[in-house]
Short mmCIF file of C-alpha atoms in Angstrom, two decimals:
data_model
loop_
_atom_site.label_atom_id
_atom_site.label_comp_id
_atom_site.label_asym_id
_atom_site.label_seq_id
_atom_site.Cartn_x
_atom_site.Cartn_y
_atom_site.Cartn_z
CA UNK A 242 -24.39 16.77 -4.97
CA UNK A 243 -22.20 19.52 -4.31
CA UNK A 244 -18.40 19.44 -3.30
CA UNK A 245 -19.65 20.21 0.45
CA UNK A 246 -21.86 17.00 -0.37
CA UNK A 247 -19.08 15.07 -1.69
CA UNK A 248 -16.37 15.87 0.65
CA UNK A 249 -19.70 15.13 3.53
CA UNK A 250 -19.83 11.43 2.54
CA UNK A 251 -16.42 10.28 1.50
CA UNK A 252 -14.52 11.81 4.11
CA UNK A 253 -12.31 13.97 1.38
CA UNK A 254 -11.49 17.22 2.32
CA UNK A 255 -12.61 20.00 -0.38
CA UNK A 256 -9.27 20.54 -0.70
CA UNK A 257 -7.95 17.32 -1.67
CA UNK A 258 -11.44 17.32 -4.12
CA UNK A 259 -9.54 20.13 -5.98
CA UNK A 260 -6.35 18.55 -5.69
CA UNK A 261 -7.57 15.33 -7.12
CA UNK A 262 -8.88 16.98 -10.26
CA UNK A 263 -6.06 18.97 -10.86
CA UNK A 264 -3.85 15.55 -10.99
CA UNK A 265 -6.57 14.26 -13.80
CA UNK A 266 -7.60 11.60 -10.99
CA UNK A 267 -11.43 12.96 -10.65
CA UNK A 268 -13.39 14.54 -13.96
CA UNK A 269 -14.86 17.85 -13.19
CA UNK A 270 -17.95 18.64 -11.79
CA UNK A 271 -21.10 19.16 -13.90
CA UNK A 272 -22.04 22.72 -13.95
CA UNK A 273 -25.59 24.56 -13.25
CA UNK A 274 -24.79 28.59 -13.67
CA UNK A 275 -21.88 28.49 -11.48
CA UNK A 276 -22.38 25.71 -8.91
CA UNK A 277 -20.24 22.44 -9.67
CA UNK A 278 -22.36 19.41 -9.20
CA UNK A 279 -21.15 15.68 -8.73
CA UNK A 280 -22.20 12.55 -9.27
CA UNK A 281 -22.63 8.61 -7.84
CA UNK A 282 -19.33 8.31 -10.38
CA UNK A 283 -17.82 10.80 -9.30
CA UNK A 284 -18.12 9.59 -5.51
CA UNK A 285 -17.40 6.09 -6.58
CA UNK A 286 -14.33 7.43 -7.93
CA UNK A 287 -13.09 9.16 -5.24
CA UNK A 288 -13.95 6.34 -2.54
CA UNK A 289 -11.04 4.73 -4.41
CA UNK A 290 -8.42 7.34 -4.98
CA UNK A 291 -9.34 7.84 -1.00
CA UNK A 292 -8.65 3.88 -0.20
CA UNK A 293 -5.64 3.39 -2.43
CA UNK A 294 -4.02 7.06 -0.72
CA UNK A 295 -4.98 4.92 2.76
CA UNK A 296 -2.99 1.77 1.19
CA UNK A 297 0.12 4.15 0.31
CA UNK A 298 -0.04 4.26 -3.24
CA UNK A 299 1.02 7.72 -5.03
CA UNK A 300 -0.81 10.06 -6.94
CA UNK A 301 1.02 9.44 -10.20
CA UNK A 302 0.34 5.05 -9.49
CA UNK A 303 -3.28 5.78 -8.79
CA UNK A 304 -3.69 7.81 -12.03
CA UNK A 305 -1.81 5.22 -14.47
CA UNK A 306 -4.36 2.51 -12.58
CA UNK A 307 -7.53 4.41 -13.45
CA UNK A 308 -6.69 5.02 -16.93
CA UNK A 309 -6.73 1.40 -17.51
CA UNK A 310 -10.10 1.23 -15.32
CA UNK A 311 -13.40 1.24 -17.26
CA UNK A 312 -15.64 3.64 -17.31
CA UNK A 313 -18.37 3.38 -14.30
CA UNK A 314 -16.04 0.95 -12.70
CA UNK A 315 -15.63 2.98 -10.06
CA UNK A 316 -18.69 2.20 -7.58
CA UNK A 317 -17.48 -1.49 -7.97
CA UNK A 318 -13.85 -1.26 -7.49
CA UNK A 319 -14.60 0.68 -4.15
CA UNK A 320 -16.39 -2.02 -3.35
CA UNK A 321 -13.78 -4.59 -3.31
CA UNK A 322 -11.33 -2.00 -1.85
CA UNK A 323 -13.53 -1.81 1.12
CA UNK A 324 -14.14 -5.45 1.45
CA UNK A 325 -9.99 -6.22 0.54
CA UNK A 326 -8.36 -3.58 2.20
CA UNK A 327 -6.46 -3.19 5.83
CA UNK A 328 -6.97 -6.96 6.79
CA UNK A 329 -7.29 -9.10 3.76
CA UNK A 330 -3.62 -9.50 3.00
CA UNK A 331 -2.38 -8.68 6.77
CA UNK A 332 -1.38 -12.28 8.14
CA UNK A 333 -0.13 -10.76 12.18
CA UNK A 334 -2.16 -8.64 14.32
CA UNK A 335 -0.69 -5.49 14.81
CA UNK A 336 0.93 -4.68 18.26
CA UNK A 337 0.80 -1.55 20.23
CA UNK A 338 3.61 0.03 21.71
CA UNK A 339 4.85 3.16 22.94
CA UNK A 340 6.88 5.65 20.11
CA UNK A 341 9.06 6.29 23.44
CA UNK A 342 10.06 2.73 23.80
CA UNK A 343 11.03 2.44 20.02
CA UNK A 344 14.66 0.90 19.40
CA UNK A 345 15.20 0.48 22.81
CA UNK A 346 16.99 -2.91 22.47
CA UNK A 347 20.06 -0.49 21.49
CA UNK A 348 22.56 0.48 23.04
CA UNK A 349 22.31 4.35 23.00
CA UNK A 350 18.95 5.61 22.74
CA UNK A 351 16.92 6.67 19.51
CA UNK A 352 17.63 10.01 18.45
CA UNK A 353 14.25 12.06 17.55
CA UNK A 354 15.31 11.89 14.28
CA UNK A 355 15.46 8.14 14.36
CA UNK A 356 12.74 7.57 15.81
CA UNK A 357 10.78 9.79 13.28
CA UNK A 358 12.46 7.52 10.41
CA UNK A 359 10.93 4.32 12.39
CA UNK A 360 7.16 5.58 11.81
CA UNK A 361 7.53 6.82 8.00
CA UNK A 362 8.60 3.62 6.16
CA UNK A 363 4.83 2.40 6.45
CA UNK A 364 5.36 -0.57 8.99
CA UNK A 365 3.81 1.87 11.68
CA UNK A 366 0.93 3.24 12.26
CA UNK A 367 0.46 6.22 14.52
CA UNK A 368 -2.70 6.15 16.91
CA UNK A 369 -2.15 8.41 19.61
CA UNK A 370 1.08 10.91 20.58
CA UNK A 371 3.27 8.59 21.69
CA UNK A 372 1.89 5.02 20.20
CA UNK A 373 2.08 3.55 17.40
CA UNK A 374 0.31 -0.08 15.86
CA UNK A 375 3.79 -2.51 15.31
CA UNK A 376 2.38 -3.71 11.55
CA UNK A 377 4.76 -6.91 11.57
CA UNK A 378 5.95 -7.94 15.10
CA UNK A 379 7.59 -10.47 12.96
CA UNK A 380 9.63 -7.64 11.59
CA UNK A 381 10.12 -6.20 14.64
CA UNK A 382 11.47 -9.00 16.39
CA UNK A 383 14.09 -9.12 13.46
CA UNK A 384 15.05 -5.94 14.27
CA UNK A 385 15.98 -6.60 18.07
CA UNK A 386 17.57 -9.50 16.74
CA UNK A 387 19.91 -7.90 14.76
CA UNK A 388 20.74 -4.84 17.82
CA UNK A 389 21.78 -8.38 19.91
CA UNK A 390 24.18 -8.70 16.78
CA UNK A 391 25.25 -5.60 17.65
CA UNK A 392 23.90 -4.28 13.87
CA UNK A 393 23.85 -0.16 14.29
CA UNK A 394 19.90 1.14 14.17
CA UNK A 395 21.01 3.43 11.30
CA UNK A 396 21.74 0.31 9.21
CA UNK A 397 18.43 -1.75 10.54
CA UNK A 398 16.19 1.55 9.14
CA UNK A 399 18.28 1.78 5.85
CA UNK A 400 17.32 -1.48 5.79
CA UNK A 401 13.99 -1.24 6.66
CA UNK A 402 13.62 1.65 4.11
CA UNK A 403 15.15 -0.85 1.23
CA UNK A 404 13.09 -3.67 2.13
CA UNK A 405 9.64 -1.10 1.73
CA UNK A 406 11.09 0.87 -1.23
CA UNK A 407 11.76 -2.43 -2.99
CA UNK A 408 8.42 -4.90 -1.82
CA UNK A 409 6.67 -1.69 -2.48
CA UNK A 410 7.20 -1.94 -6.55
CA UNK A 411 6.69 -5.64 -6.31
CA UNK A 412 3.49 -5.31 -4.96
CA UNK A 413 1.97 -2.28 -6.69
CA UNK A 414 2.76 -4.32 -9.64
CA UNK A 415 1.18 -7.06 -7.97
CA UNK A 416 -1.95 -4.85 -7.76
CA UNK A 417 -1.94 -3.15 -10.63
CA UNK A 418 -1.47 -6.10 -13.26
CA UNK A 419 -2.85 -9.30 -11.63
CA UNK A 420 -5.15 -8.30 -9.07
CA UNK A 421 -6.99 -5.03 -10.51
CA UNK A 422 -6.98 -7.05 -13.98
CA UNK A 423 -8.81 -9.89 -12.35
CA UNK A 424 -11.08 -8.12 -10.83
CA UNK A 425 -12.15 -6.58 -13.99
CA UNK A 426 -12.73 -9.51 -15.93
CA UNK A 427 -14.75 -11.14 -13.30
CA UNK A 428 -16.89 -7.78 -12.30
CA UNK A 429 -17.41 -6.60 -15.75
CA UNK A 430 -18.89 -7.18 -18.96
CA UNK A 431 -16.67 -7.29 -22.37
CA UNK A 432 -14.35 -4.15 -23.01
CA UNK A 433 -17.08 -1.41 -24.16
CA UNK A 434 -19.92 -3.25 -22.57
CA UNK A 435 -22.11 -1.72 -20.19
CA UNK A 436 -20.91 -2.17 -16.34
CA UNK A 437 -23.01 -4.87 -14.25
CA UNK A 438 -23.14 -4.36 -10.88
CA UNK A 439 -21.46 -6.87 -8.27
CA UNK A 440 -24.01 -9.75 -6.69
CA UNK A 441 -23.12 -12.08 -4.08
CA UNK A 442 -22.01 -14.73 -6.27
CA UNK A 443 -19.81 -12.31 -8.21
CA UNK A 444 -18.25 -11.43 -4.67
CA UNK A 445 -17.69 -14.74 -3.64
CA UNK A 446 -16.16 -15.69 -6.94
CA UNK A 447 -13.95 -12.73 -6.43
CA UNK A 448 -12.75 -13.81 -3.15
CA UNK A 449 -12.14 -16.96 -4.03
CA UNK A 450 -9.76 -15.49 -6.79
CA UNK A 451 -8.30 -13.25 -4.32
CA UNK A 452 -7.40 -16.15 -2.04
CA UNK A 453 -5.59 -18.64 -4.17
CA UNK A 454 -3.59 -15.49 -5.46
CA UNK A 455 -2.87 -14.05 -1.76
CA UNK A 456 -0.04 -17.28 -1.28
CA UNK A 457 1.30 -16.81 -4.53
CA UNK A 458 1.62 -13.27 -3.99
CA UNK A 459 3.14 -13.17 -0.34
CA UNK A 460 5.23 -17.07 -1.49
CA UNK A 461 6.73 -15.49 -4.72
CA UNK A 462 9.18 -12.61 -2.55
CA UNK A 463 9.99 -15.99 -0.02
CA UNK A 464 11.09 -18.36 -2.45
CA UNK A 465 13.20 -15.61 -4.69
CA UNK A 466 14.87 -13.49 -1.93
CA UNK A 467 17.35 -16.90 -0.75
CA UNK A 468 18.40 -17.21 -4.58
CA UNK A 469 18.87 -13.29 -5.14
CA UNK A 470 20.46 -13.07 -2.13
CA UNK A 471 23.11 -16.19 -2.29
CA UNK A 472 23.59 -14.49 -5.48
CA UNK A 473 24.81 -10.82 -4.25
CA UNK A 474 26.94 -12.75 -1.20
CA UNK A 475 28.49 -14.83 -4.17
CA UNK A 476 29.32 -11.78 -6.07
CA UNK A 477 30.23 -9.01 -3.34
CA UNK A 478 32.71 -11.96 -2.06
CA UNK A 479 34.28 -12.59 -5.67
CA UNK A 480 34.71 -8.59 -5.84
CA UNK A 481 36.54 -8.50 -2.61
CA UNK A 482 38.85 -11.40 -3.52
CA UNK A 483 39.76 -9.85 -6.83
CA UNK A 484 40.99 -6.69 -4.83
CA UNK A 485 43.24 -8.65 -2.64
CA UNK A 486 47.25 -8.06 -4.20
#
């Protein structure tokens, strides 16, 4: 197919196309005279740079996952991207609200600036001009909880940005070494061995997988966070009492 084709059915932009195979992500196109023609790997491939951009991953994550991705793999890892992805791990149902109404609980209203910080840490989701999907009310309800305590919104969003930058790494590390390694052993053959494609009872094995490691996952960050963090408390309090004359 051609990179009109390609960009056609995966919803790519041409654009990103090039951009993609610049970064190494997506081999180059197979060449008749001078038109660049691509492939059902090639499109398989690309579905899942596409769904792991969607998911928030970088470029440079991305690539260091595909190099450790089989050959051919790709049609089958899209696959369980489509079937995993948005809803698989989500455990609240987004909210909708109004980007006006944003930290409201606080005392002086959200600068513009502020309120642009509270829709790029990933725990919003922009679907109109002025709303946005709530990702965790859970989260969100923490939030007003802590403007009641009288906790300044420009310490709740460094917060917020810590709490993403950091469960960010845990996760992509989640992904990258226990879930995308799983998935390969129970999709594929032997390292080297041609690729088999996914039945039914493949799929269902591999949800099955994915659902006894979803608790582990999500329970692993909840039972270490009280230790680490009676930990710091312990510490910063020792390092103030040793600076008292």
């Amino acid at each position: 197919m051609t990179v009109d084709t390609l960009s056609a059915r995966t919803g790519v932009s041409v654009r990103n196309i090039r951009a993609y195979q610049t970064a190494g992500l997506l081999p180059p196109p197979r060449l008749k005279g001078r038109l660049g023609l691509y492939g059902q790997a090639h499109q398989g491939k690309l579905e899942l740079v596409r769904d792991l951009r969607q998911q928030g991953f970088r470029l440079d994550a991305i690539k260091g996952m595909l190099d450790k991705t089989p050959e051919g793999a790709w049609p089958e890892y899209s696959l369980i991207s489509e079937l995993f992805s948005t809803t698989f791990f989500t455990v609240e149902t987004p909210k909708r609200k109004a980007l006006s109404d944003m930290a409201a609980h606080w005392s002086t209203p959200a600068t513009s600036e502020q309120k642009e910080r509270l829709t790029q840490n990933g725990l919003y989701r922009r679907i109109g001009p002025d709303d946005v999907e709530v990702l965790s009310p859970t989260l969100e309800r923490i939030g007003i909880q802590l403007a009641e305590l009288n906790v300044p919104l420009d310490t709740v969003l460094d917060l917020q940005d810590q709490l993403i930058k950091h469960t960010r790494i845990i996760a992509q590390t989640y992904v990258e070494q226990v879930f995308l390694s799983l998935a390969k052993n129970v999709t594929h053959k032997a390292e080297g061995a041609k690729t088999t494609p996914i039945d039914a009872r493949v799929m269902q094995s591999l949800t099955a997988l994915f659902e006894r490691l979803r608790p582990l996952a999500i329970g692993s960050i909840s039972a270490a966070f009280p230790v680490v963090l009676q930990q710091e408390f312990d510490r910063s309090i020792q390092k103030e009492l040793k600076r008292k004359p």
